[in-house]
Short mmCIF file of C-alpha atoms and ligand atoms in Angstrom, two decimals:
data_model
loop_
_atom_site.label_atom_id
_atom_site.label_comp_id
_atom_site.label_asym_id
_atom_site.label_seq_id
_atom_site.Cartn_x
_atom_site.Cartn_y
_atom_site.Cartn_z
CA MET S 656 -16.43 73.18 -63.08
CA ALA S 657 -14.05 74.30 -60.39
CA ILE S 658 -12.50 72.18 -58.03
CA LEU S 659 -13.22 73.49 -54.07
CA ASP S 660 -11.27 73.11 -51.01
CA VAL S 661 -12.67 74.77 -48.65
CA ASP S 662 -10.74 73.47 -46.54
CA LEU S 663 -10.52 76.17 -43.37
CA ALA S 664 -7.60 74.25 -41.72
CA GLN S 665 -5.29 74.81 -45.38
CA ASN S 666 -6.30 78.31 -45.21
CA ASN S 667 -3.07 80.11 -43.96
CA ASN S 668 -1.75 82.27 -46.82
CA SER S 669 1.11 84.78 -44.06
CA SER S 670 4.17 85.27 -44.70
CA SER S 671 7.10 83.62 -43.01
CA ALA S 672 9.86 85.37 -43.85
CA PRO S 673 11.52 87.32 -41.26
CA PRO S 674 11.52 90.77 -40.87
CA CYS S 675 14.77 92.65 -41.13
CA HIS S 676 15.35 95.91 -39.49
CA ALA S 677 14.06 98.53 -41.92
CA HIS S 678 10.81 97.09 -42.55
CA ALA S 679 9.81 95.56 -39.55
CA HIS S 680 7.02 98.44 -39.75
CA ALA S 681 5.85 97.97 -43.22
CA HIS S 682 6.57 94.45 -42.72
CA ALA S 683 3.62 94.80 -39.38
CA ARG S 684 1.41 96.53 -41.26
CA GLN S 685 1.78 93.60 -44.04
CA GLN S 686 0.57 90.63 -41.43
CA ALA S 687 -2.25 92.97 -39.83
CA HIS S 688 -3.32 93.15 -43.04
CA ALA S 689 -2.51 89.55 -44.19
CA ASP S 690 -4.66 88.39 -40.66
CA GLU S 691 -7.14 90.87 -41.81
CA GLN S 692 -8.58 89.55 -45.38
CA GLN S 693 -7.20 85.89 -42.96
CA ASP S 694 -9.97 86.86 -40.87
CA ALA S 695 -12.62 87.63 -43.52
CA GLU S 696 -11.48 84.52 -45.53
CA GLU S 697 -12.51 82.81 -43.14
CA GLU S 698 -15.75 83.96 -41.92
CA GLU S 699 -16.64 83.98 -45.85
CA GLN S 700 -15.85 80.75 -45.69
CA GLN S 701 -17.69 80.29 -42.38
CA GLN S 702 -21.55 81.63 -43.79
CA LEU S 703 -20.51 79.95 -46.73
CA LEU S 704 -21.26 75.94 -44.85
CA LEU S 705 -24.03 77.30 -42.91
CA LYS S 706 -25.56 77.17 -46.18
CA GLY S 707 -25.35 73.95 -45.92
CA VAL S 708 -24.23 70.21 -47.86
CA ARG S 709 -26.85 71.03 -51.17
CA HIS S 710 -24.78 74.65 -51.34
CA LEU S 711 -21.37 73.50 -50.67
CA CYS S 712 -21.70 70.33 -53.16
CA GLU S 713 -23.43 72.96 -55.88
CA ARG S 714 -20.66 74.64 -56.26
CA GLY S 715 -17.90 71.73 -57.35
CA THR S 716 -17.15 68.85 -56.74
CA ILE S 717 -15.34 68.93 -53.12
CA THR S 718 -13.08 66.23 -53.09
CA LYS S 719 -11.75 66.64 -49.32
CA LEU S 720 -14.28 67.02 -46.53
CA PRO S 721 -13.95 71.00 -45.32
CA ALA S 722 -12.44 70.77 -42.04
CA ARG S 723 -15.85 71.83 -39.86
CA TYR S 724 -17.42 68.64 -40.48
CA VAL S 725 -14.35 66.89 -39.46
CA LEU S 726 -15.82 64.48 -36.39
CA PRO S 727 -12.23 64.46 -33.74
CA PRO S 728 -11.15 60.52 -33.88
CA SER S 729 -13.13 59.64 -31.19
CA ASP S 730 -16.61 60.74 -32.27
CA ARG S 731 -16.10 59.00 -35.79
CA PRO S 732 -17.69 56.31 -37.69
CA ALA S 733 -15.09 53.10 -37.17
CA PRO S 734 -12.45 53.53 -40.60
CA GLY S 735 -14.34 50.16 -42.27
CA ASP S 736 -16.64 49.83 -39.50
CA GLN S 737 -19.27 47.43 -40.16
CA PRO S 738 -22.37 48.15 -38.33
CA ARG S 739 -24.52 44.99 -38.02
CA SER S 740 -28.24 44.56 -39.83
CA SER S 741 -30.77 44.85 -37.94
CA SER S 742 -32.19 42.22 -39.88
CA CYS S 743 -31.68 39.91 -37.51
CA ILE S 744 -32.23 41.79 -34.63
CA PHE S 745 -35.17 44.37 -35.13
CA PRO S 746 -37.97 43.07 -35.77
CA VAL S 747 -40.33 43.83 -38.62
CA ILE S 748 -43.77 43.59 -37.20
CA ASP S 749 -47.22 43.70 -39.35
CA LEU S 750 -50.11 46.24 -38.09
CA GLY S 751 -52.63 44.53 -40.20
CA ARG S 752 -52.39 42.31 -37.75
CA LEU S 753 -53.72 44.28 -34.95
CA ARG S 754 -56.69 45.37 -36.68
CA VAL S 755 -57.82 41.45 -36.98
CA PRO S 756 -59.50 40.31 -34.05
CA ALA S 757 -57.78 37.07 -33.68
CA GLU S 758 -54.51 38.14 -34.10
CA ARG S 759 -54.88 41.63 -31.43
CA ALA S 760 -53.32 39.75 -28.28
CA ALA S 761 -50.02 38.13 -30.47
CA ALA S 762 -49.22 42.45 -32.31
CA LEU S 763 -49.85 43.67 -29.04
CA ALA S 764 -46.85 41.15 -27.88
CA GLU S 765 -44.59 41.63 -29.73
CA LEU S 766 -45.53 44.97 -30.33
CA ASP S 767 -44.77 44.92 -26.73
CA ALA S 768 -42.09 43.51 -27.09
CA ALA S 769 -40.57 45.61 -29.16
CA CYS S 770 -41.10 48.31 -27.52
CA ARG S 771 -39.49 47.08 -23.97
CA ASP S 772 -35.79 45.05 -25.75
CA TYR S 773 -35.04 47.18 -28.14
CA GLY S 774 -37.36 50.95 -29.04
CA PHE S 775 -36.80 51.18 -32.64
CA PHE S 776 -38.65 48.12 -35.20
CA GLN S 777 -39.70 48.32 -39.06
CA VAL S 778 -43.76 48.41 -40.02
CA VAL S 779 -45.51 47.31 -42.77
CA GLY S 780 -48.96 46.24 -43.02
CA HIS S 781 -49.28 50.40 -41.32
CA GLY S 782 -51.59 51.41 -43.86
CA VAL S 783 -49.35 54.72 -44.70
CA ASP S 784 -48.88 55.93 -48.32
CA GLY S 785 -48.47 58.50 -49.99
CA GLY S 786 -44.23 57.33 -49.09
CA GLY S 787 -43.15 57.14 -53.15
CA ARG S 788 -44.46 60.59 -53.76
CA MET S 789 -43.16 62.07 -49.87
CA LEU S 790 -39.43 60.63 -51.01
CA ASP S 791 -40.12 62.24 -54.43
CA VAL S 792 -40.91 66.24 -53.75
CA ALA S 793 -38.83 66.12 -50.89
CA ARG S 794 -35.42 65.24 -53.15
CA ARG S 795 -37.46 68.17 -55.18
CA PHE S 796 -37.11 70.03 -52.87
CA PHE S 797 -33.68 69.64 -52.63
CA ASP S 798 -32.91 70.14 -55.82
CA LEU S 799 -34.13 73.60 -56.60
CA PRO S 800 -32.13 76.29 -56.16
CA PHE S 801 -30.58 78.10 -53.16
CA GLN S 802 -32.07 81.33 -53.82
CA GLU S 803 -35.53 78.91 -53.72
CA ARG S 804 -34.78 77.03 -50.35
CA ALA S 805 -32.86 79.93 -49.31
CA ARG S 806 -36.03 82.36 -49.70
CA TYR S 807 -36.49 78.96 -45.21
CA MET S 808 -33.26 79.75 -43.41
CA SER S 809 -33.83 81.36 -39.74
CA ALA S 810 -31.59 80.74 -37.08
CA ASP S 811 -34.31 80.52 -34.60
CA ILE S 812 -34.95 77.37 -33.77
CA ARG S 813 -38.80 78.33 -33.42
CA ALA S 814 -39.82 79.25 -36.60
CA PRO S 815 -42.37 76.38 -37.83
CA VAL S 816 -41.56 76.85 -41.18
CA ARG S 817 -37.40 76.99 -41.32
CA TYR S 818 -34.70 75.48 -44.09
CA GLY S 819 -31.38 74.85 -42.20
CA THR S 820 -28.34 73.07 -42.25
CA SER S 821 -26.38 70.53 -39.38
CA PHE S 822 -27.97 69.07 -36.40
CA ASN S 823 -28.05 72.60 -33.78
CA GLN S 824 -26.91 75.30 -35.51
CA LEU S 825 -26.64 77.01 -32.24
CA ASN S 826 -24.42 74.63 -31.25
CA ASP S 827 -22.66 72.76 -32.94
CA GLY S 828 -18.45 72.76 -32.77
CA VAL S 829 -18.28 70.19 -35.89
CA LEU S 830 -20.79 70.56 -38.47
CA CYS S 831 -23.17 68.08 -39.22
CA TRP S 832 -23.31 66.87 -43.38
CA ARG S 833 -27.03 66.67 -42.96
CA ASP S 834 -29.78 69.39 -44.69
CA PHE S 835 -33.29 69.95 -43.18
CA LEU S 836 -36.70 71.52 -44.43
CA LYS S 837 -38.75 71.34 -40.40
CA LEU S 838 -42.15 71.65 -40.45
CA VAL S 839 -44.37 72.68 -37.77
CA CYS S 840 -47.75 70.68 -38.34
CA CYS S 841 -50.53 71.24 -35.73
CA ASP S 842 -53.90 69.52 -35.68
CA ASP S 843 -55.20 72.01 -37.42
CA LEU S 844 -53.28 71.49 -40.65
CA ALA S 845 -54.61 73.75 -42.38
CA ALA S 846 -54.33 76.37 -40.68
CA VAL S 847 -50.10 75.88 -41.43
CA VAL S 848 -49.79 74.41 -44.61
CA PRO S 849 -49.37 78.07 -46.44
CA SER S 850 -46.72 79.07 -45.23
CA TRP S 851 -45.39 75.78 -46.74
CA PRO S 852 -42.62 76.22 -49.60
CA ASP S 853 -44.65 76.56 -52.91
CA ALA S 854 -42.23 74.85 -54.68
CA PRO S 855 -42.26 72.13 -56.34
CA THR S 856 -46.14 72.75 -57.05
CA ASP S 857 -47.45 69.87 -55.35
CA LEU S 858 -45.49 69.85 -52.08
CA ARG S 859 -47.85 71.55 -49.86
CA GLU S 860 -50.46 68.70 -51.25
CA VAL S 861 -48.25 65.70 -51.07
CA VAL S 862 -46.66 66.45 -47.69
CA SER S 863 -49.92 66.82 -45.89
CA ALA S 864 -52.15 63.98 -47.03
CA TYR S 865 -48.64 62.21 -46.04
CA ALA S 866 -48.48 63.76 -42.03
CA ARG S 867 -52.26 63.25 -42.13
CA SER S 868 -51.58 59.72 -42.27
CA SER S 869 -49.19 59.81 -40.63
CA ARG S 870 -50.62 61.08 -37.80
CA ARG S 871 -52.61 58.66 -37.73
CA LEU S 872 -50.49 55.75 -37.75
CA PHE S 873 -49.10 57.25 -34.16
CA ARG S 874 -52.53 57.00 -33.09
CA GLU S 875 -52.87 53.64 -33.60
CA LEU S 876 -49.73 53.00 -32.66
CA MET S 877 -50.20 54.61 -28.60
CA GLU S 878 -53.48 53.04 -28.23
CA ALA S 879 -52.46 49.96 -28.84
CA ALA S 880 -49.00 50.95 -26.72
CA LEU S 881 -51.01 52.11 -24.58
CA GLU S 882 -53.70 48.59 -24.21
CA ALA S 883 -50.77 46.79 -24.28
CA LEU S 884 -48.80 49.26 -21.13
CA GLY S 885 -52.13 48.23 -18.66
CA ILE S 886 -52.92 52.43 -18.97
CA ARG S 887 -56.49 51.59 -17.81
CA SER S 888 -59.45 53.64 -19.85
CA GLY S 889 -59.03 56.64 -17.81
CA GLY S 890 -55.77 57.39 -18.50
CA ALA S 891 -55.66 56.75 -21.76
CA ALA S 892 -59.46 58.28 -23.36
CA GLU S 893 -56.90 61.16 -21.48
CA MET S 894 -53.40 60.48 -22.93
CA LEU S 895 -55.11 59.76 -26.68
CA ALA S 896 -57.27 63.20 -26.42
CA ASP S 897 -54.04 65.01 -26.04
CA CYS S 898 -52.09 62.74 -28.78
CA ASP S 899 -54.92 64.12 -30.66
CA ALA S 900 -54.58 67.49 -30.09
CA GLY S 901 -50.90 66.87 -30.03
CA SER S 902 -47.73 68.28 -31.68
CA GLN S 903 -46.65 67.23 -34.77
CA MET S 904 -43.06 67.78 -36.65
CA LEU S 905 -41.84 66.88 -40.18
CA MET S 906 -37.85 66.75 -40.69
CA VAL S 907 -37.52 66.42 -44.59
CA ASN S 908 -33.68 65.89 -44.02
CA CYS S 909 -30.94 65.77 -46.88
CA PHE S 910 -27.38 64.00 -46.70
CA PRO S 911 -25.87 64.95 -49.91
CA ALA S 912 -22.94 62.45 -50.92
CA CYS S 913 -20.19 63.02 -48.92
CA PRO S 914 -16.03 63.57 -49.93
CA GLU S 915 -14.88 61.27 -47.03
CA PRO S 916 -17.78 59.86 -45.33
CA ASP S 917 -15.58 57.97 -42.46
CA LEU S 918 -14.42 61.50 -41.03
CA THR S 919 -18.15 63.21 -40.38
CA LEU S 920 -22.07 62.20 -39.74
CA GLY S 921 -25.35 62.96 -41.28
CA MET S 922 -26.83 63.34 -37.74
CA PRO S 923 -24.50 63.04 -34.73
CA PRO S 924 -25.62 60.48 -32.17
CA HIS S 925 -29.29 61.48 -30.31
CA SER S 926 -32.09 60.31 -29.07
CA ASP S 927 -35.88 62.41 -30.25
CA TYR S 928 -37.31 64.30 -27.90
CA GLY S 929 -41.27 63.88 -27.69
CA PHE S 930 -43.08 60.52 -27.67
CA LEU S 931 -42.56 58.05 -31.26
CA THR S 932 -40.85 59.05 -34.15
CA VAL S 933 -41.97 57.33 -38.02
CA LEU S 934 -39.83 57.82 -39.80
CA LEU S 935 -39.72 57.49 -43.69
CA GLN S 936 -36.48 56.24 -45.32
CA ASP S 937 -35.05 55.71 -48.83
CA GLN S 938 -33.66 52.68 -49.74
CA VAL S 939 -30.06 53.88 -49.21
CA ASN S 940 -28.70 53.37 -46.02
CA GLY S 941 -27.20 55.30 -43.14
CA LEU S 942 -29.48 55.06 -40.18
CA GLU S 943 -27.87 53.00 -37.29
CA VAL S 944 -29.10 52.49 -34.01
CA ARG S 945 -26.92 52.01 -30.85
CA HIS S 946 -27.85 48.42 -29.00
CA ALA S 947 -25.98 46.08 -26.93
CA ASP S 948 -23.39 48.33 -27.10
CA THR S 949 -22.87 48.20 -30.94
CA TRP S 950 -24.13 49.99 -33.51
CA VAL S 951 -27.00 48.26 -36.01
CA LEU S 952 -27.85 49.92 -39.79
CA VAL S 953 -31.62 49.44 -40.27
CA ASP S 954 -31.90 47.91 -43.31
CA PRO S 955 -34.00 49.78 -45.22
CA VAL S 956 -36.90 47.22 -46.17
CA PRO S 957 -38.87 48.62 -49.21
CA GLY S 958 -42.60 49.57 -48.05
CA SER S 959 -41.31 50.14 -44.20
CA LEU S 960 -41.75 52.65 -41.92
CA VAL S 961 -39.45 52.86 -38.92
CA VAL S 962 -41.12 53.43 -35.16
CA ASN S 963 -38.78 54.44 -32.88
CA ILE S 964 -39.53 55.57 -28.94
CA GLY S 965 -39.22 59.18 -28.17
CA ASP S 966 -37.65 60.07 -24.76
CA HIS S 967 -41.27 60.94 -23.55
CA PHE S 968 -42.21 57.89 -23.81
CA GLU S 969 -39.79 56.54 -21.70
CA MET S 970 -40.46 58.52 -19.10
CA TYR S 971 -44.20 57.96 -20.08
CA SER S 972 -42.96 54.47 -19.62
CA ASN S 973 -41.32 54.94 -16.37
CA GLY S 974 -38.73 53.66 -18.50
CA ARG S 975 -40.25 50.15 -19.75
CA TYR S 976 -40.34 51.67 -23.45
CA LYS S 977 -37.06 52.54 -24.32
CA SER S 978 -35.60 55.24 -25.77
CA LEU S 979 -32.39 54.13 -27.55
CA LEU S 980 -29.23 56.83 -29.38
CA HIS S 981 -28.94 56.32 -33.07
CA ARG S 982 -26.85 58.25 -35.61
CA VAL S 983 -26.71 58.81 -39.76
CA ARG S 984 -23.91 58.14 -41.55
CA VAL S 985 -23.05 59.23 -44.89
CA ASN S 986 -21.75 57.87 -47.89
CA SER S 987 -19.78 58.49 -51.26
CA ALA S 988 -21.22 57.42 -54.11
CA ARG S 989 -25.39 58.17 -53.08
CA PRO S 990 -26.78 60.81 -51.93
CA ARG S 991 -29.71 59.77 -49.09
CA ILE S 992 -33.34 61.81 -48.48
CA SER S 993 -35.43 60.18 -44.88
CA VAL S 994 -38.75 62.33 -43.72
CA ALA S 995 -38.91 61.78 -39.92
CA SER S 996 -42.41 62.21 -38.06
CA LEU S 997 -41.77 63.40 -34.46
CA HIS S 998 -44.98 62.68 -32.16
CA GLY S 999 -45.52 63.63 -29.16
CA LEU S 1000 -48.43 66.12 -26.61
CA PRO S 1001 -49.25 69.61 -27.31
CA PRO S 1002 -45.97 71.35 -26.39
CA GLU S 1003 -47.60 73.25 -22.51
CA ARG S 1004 -48.17 69.25 -21.17
CA VAL S 1005 -46.55 68.74 -18.36
CA ILE S 1006 -44.86 65.14 -18.95
CA GLY S 1007 -43.81 62.14 -16.60
CA PRO S 1008 -44.60 58.92 -15.57
CA ALA S 1009 -47.90 57.22 -15.39
CA PRO S 1010 -49.47 56.25 -12.18
CA GLU S 1011 -50.30 53.73 -13.35
CA LEU S 1012 -46.93 52.47 -13.68
CA VAL S 1013 -45.27 53.50 -10.65
CA ASP S 1014 -44.66 52.15 -7.03
CA ASP S 1015 -42.80 52.00 -4.17
CA GLU S 1016 -41.93 48.95 -3.99
CA LYS S 1017 -40.43 47.53 -7.52
CA ASN S 1018 -41.15 50.32 -9.63
CA PRO S 1019 -39.81 53.87 -8.30
CA ARG S 1020 -39.90 56.53 -10.69
CA MET S 1021 -37.27 56.55 -12.74
CA TYR S 1022 -37.60 60.46 -14.03
CA MET S 1023 -38.76 63.92 -13.22
CA ASP S 1024 -41.66 66.04 -15.05
CA THR S 1025 -40.76 68.16 -17.64
CA ASP S 1026 -41.70 70.33 -19.99
CA PHE S 1027 -41.34 71.75 -23.47
CA ALA S 1028 -40.06 75.34 -21.99
CA THR S 1029 -37.33 73.31 -19.86
CA PHE S 1030 -36.49 71.61 -23.44
CA LEU S 1031 -35.54 74.37 -25.47
CA ASP S 1032 -33.89 76.33 -22.95
CA TYR S 1033 -31.81 72.80 -23.08
CA LEU S 1034 -31.20 72.65 -26.84
CA ILE S 1035 -30.60 76.80 -26.84
CA SER S 1036 -27.09 75.71 -24.16
CA ALA S 1037 -26.77 71.78 -24.55
CA GLU S 1038 -23.24 71.89 -25.79
CA GLY S 1039 -22.25 69.72 -28.95
CA LYS S 1040 -22.25 66.63 -26.86
CA HIS S 1041 -24.39 65.91 -24.97
CA LYS S 1042 -27.32 64.89 -27.75
CA SER S 1043 -29.75 63.38 -24.81
CA PHE S 1044 -32.25 65.23 -23.31
CA LEU S 1045 -33.94 61.87 -21.41
CA GLN S 1046 -30.37 61.70 -19.55
CA THR S 1047 -31.02 65.20 -17.69
CA ARG S 1048 -34.60 63.97 -16.44
CA ARG S 1049 -33.42 60.69 -15.02
CA LEU S 1050 -33.66 60.37 -11.28
CA ILE S 1051 -32.42 56.89 -10.57
CA THR S 1052 -29.90 55.63 -12.86
CA ASN S 1053 -29.01 52.23 -13.52
C1 OGA O 1384 -34.39 62.43 -36.68
C2 OGA O 1384 -33.42 60.54 -37.38
C3 OGA O 1384 -33.26 59.25 -38.99
C4 OGA O 1384 -32.87 59.82 -40.87
O1 OGA O 1384 -34.84 62.97 -37.85
O2 OGA O 1384 -34.34 61.95 -35.53
O3 OGA O 1384 -32.61 60.68 -36.39
O4 OGA O 1384 -32.32 57.83 -40.51
N1 OGA O 1384 -33.54 60.89 -38.87
O5 OGA O 1384 -33.09 60.70 -41.04
NI1 NI O 1385 -33.38 61.05 -34.46
#
């Protein structure tokens, strides 16, 4: 197999011989030609990288990280840095207890504390089955020949089905070591499923079953959280109706094994848009959360799902619940697959703090109202560094 080295920084093949008088003209022409050729090669390399990390790895053994993926030293995961493990930090909550009347109050208090103190936790007893099948079909999708996956490539971030690479392809100066399949799910799944990939042949069935159970979990978590926040019946009923009609997006992520994992990231630090994210990860480490000024690794707990608060929930809760920055590290030994289900309200809703949670004295309004169009404008204009929409919505900083 060919050894591939697409380090663009090393792609400098211009001659350094000094031009002598008689040959100056010819040399200039040669130089122009060499420059053109170099530009064309660089353009070809850039086009290659936009086909994704899987494609890059499939073309041959990569021993060096291409320059486009190399983060400036200040943004790299510190070499040899061992993040704190989450098992002693983020709680693992048994949601089965929410369904036992005698235990519901205690389980609600635990959930509330996890949302306030961490914004990230793992759940068991969640009632979502099919996680194993979901990961399996995801793996088989990324194993398909590139041509098959490329059918879903689109530069349009609004496309409901989209195969892509990196984080925000439009703006990423440095690319991330990640490919993804984005599937927009709506409350009428049957309407969108026919536009999803038809290979592997069981993808539509497995993914739609998983999407439905994730949506049920979102509903259950929102109902519990609203109760814990003390949102009264009218406001809660309205919110739950919005959740039922709400938006859902599945991000099926693939992080191939990486030749120089300390120089890059699978996903840069970002917070999630929307209300709640339900994340299914395989048994390979990678997800890290920024908590108390350190990066904390979220240890995969077999059978669990990771739940985290998104920007909208932080805004709606007027800052009581926290939307934390998180990132994904890659490794040189094993590929990693994860499936994030991002849940929110219908896209046309304006999001702002719940009236019940704002008062002039103790709890002044912390965020301005926001809508989906503002977020899309942000995504299109945001520069590589600012991965948190939330920061742009803050009225009070502390
Ligand atoms: C995401 C995300 C984490 C992971 O898709 O927003 O943060 O572990 N994913 O894949
Ligand atoms: Ni995320």
